[in-house]
C-alpha atoms as a PDB file:
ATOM      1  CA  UNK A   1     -10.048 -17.623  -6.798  1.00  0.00           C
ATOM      2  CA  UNK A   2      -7.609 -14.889  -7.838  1.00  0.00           C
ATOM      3  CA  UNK A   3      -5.040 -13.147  -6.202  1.00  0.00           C
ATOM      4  CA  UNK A   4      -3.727  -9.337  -6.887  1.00  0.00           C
ATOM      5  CA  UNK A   5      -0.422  -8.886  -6.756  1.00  0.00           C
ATOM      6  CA  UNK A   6       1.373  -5.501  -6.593  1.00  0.00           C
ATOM      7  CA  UNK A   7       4.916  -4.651  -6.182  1.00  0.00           C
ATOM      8  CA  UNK A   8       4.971  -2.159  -2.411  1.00  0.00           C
ATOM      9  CA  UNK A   9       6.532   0.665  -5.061  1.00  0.00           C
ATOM     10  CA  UNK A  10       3.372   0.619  -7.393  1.00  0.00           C
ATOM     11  CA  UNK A  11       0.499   1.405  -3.904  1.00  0.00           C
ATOM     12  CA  UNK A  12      -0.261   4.874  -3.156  1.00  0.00           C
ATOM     13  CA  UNK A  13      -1.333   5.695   0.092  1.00  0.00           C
ATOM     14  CA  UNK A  14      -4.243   8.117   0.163  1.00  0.00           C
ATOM     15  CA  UNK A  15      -6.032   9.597   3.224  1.00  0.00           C
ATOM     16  CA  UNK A  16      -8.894   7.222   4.402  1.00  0.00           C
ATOM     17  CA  UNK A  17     -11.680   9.880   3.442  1.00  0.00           C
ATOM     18  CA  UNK A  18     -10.855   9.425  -0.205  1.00  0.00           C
ATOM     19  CA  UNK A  19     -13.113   7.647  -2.705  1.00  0.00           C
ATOM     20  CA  UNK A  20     -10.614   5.325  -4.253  1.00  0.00           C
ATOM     21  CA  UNK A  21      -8.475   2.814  -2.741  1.00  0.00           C
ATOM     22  CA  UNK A  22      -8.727   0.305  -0.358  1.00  0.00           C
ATOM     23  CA  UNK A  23      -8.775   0.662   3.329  1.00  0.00           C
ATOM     24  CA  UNK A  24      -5.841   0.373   5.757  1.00  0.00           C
ATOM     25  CA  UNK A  25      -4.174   0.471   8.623  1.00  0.00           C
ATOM     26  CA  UNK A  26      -0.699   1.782   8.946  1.00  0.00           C
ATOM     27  CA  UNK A  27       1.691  -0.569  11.622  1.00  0.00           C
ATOM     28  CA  UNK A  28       4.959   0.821  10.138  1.00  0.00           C
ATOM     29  CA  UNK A  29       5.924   4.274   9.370  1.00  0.00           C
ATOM     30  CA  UNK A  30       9.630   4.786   8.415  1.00  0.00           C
ATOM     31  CA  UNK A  31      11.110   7.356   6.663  1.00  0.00           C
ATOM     32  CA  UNK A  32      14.314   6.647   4.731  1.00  0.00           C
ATOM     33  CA  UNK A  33      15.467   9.713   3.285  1.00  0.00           C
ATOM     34  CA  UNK A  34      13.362  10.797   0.400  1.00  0.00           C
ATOM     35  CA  UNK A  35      11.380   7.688   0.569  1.00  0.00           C
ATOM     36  CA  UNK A  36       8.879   6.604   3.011  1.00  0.00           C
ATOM     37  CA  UNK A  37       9.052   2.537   3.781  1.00  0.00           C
ATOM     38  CA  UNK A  38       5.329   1.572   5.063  1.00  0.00           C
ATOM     39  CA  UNK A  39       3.763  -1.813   6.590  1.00  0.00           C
ATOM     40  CA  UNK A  40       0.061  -1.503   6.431  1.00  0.00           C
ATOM     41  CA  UNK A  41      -2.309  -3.538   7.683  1.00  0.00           C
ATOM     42  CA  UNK A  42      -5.429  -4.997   5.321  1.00  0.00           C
ATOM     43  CA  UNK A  43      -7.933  -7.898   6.850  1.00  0.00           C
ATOM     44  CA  UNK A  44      -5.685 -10.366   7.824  1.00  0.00           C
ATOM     45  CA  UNK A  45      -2.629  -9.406   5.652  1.00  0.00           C
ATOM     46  CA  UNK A  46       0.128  -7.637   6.168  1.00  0.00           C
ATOM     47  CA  UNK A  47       0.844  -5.521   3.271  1.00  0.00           C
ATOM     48  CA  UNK A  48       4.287  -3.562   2.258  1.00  0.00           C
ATOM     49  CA  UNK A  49       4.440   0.013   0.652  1.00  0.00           C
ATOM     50  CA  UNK A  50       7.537   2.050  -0.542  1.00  0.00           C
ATOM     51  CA  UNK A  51       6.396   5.681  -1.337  1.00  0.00           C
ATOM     52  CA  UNK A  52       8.622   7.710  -3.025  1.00  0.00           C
ATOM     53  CA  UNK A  53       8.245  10.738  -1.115  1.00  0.00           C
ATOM     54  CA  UNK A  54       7.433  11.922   2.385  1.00  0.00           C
ATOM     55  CA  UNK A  55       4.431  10.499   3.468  1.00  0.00           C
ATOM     56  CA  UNK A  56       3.746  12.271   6.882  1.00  0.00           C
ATOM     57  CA  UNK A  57       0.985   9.689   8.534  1.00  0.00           C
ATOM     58  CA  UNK A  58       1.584   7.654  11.745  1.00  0.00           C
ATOM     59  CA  UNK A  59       1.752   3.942  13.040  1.00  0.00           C
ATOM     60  CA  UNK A  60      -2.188   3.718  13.488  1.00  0.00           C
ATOM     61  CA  UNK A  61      -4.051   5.759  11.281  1.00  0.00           C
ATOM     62  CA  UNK A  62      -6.568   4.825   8.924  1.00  0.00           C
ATOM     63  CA  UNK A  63      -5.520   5.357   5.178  1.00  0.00           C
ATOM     64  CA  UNK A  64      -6.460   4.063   1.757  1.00  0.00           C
ATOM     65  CA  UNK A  65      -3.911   2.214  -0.804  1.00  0.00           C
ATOM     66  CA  UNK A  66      -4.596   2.445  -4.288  1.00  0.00           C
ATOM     67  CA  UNK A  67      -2.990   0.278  -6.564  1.00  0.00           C
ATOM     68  CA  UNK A  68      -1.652   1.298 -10.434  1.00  0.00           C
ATOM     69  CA  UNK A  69      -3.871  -1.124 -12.202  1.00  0.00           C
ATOM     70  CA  UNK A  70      -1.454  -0.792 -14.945  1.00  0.00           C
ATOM     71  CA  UNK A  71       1.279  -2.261 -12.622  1.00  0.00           C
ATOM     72  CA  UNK A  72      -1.213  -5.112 -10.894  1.00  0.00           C
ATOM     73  CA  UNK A  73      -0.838  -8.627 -11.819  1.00  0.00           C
ATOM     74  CA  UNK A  74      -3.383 -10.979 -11.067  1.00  0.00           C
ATOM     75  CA  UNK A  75      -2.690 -14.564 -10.250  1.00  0.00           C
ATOM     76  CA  UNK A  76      -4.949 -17.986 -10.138  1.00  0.00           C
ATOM     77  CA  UNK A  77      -4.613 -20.717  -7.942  1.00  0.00           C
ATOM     78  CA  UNK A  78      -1.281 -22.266 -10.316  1.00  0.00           C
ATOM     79  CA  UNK A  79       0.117 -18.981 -10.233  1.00  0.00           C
END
């Protein structure tokens, strides 16, 4: 088994009718200025995003993260 890991500043946050990404729910919405802090849910995690602009979505709606794959890290079970 492998885990992804991603740091919250390297996940974009599409709108859920695109064809990359993975799907979402938002929880959190909370702008901070000229960044957007973001708590989205995915399955059974919850999963942290800080955009760096103004993401205008709302607690509640469907959306898609994408990950930079050059910014992923994957992980096995001895980490």
């Amino acid at each position: 088994a492998l885990t992804l890991g991603v740091r919250p500043e390297h996940l974009r946050v599409l709108p859920f009718d695109a064809s990359e990404g993975v799907p979402a729910r938002l929880r959190t919405v909370e702008p901070t200025g000229s960044e957007t802090l973001l708590v989205a849910q995915m399955g059974d995690r919850a999963v942290t995003v800080l955009a760096r602009e103004r993401i205008l979505a709302r607690a509640g709606e469907a959306v898609r993260l994408l990950p930079d794959a050059g910014e992923a890290h994957w992980f096995d079970a001895l980490g």
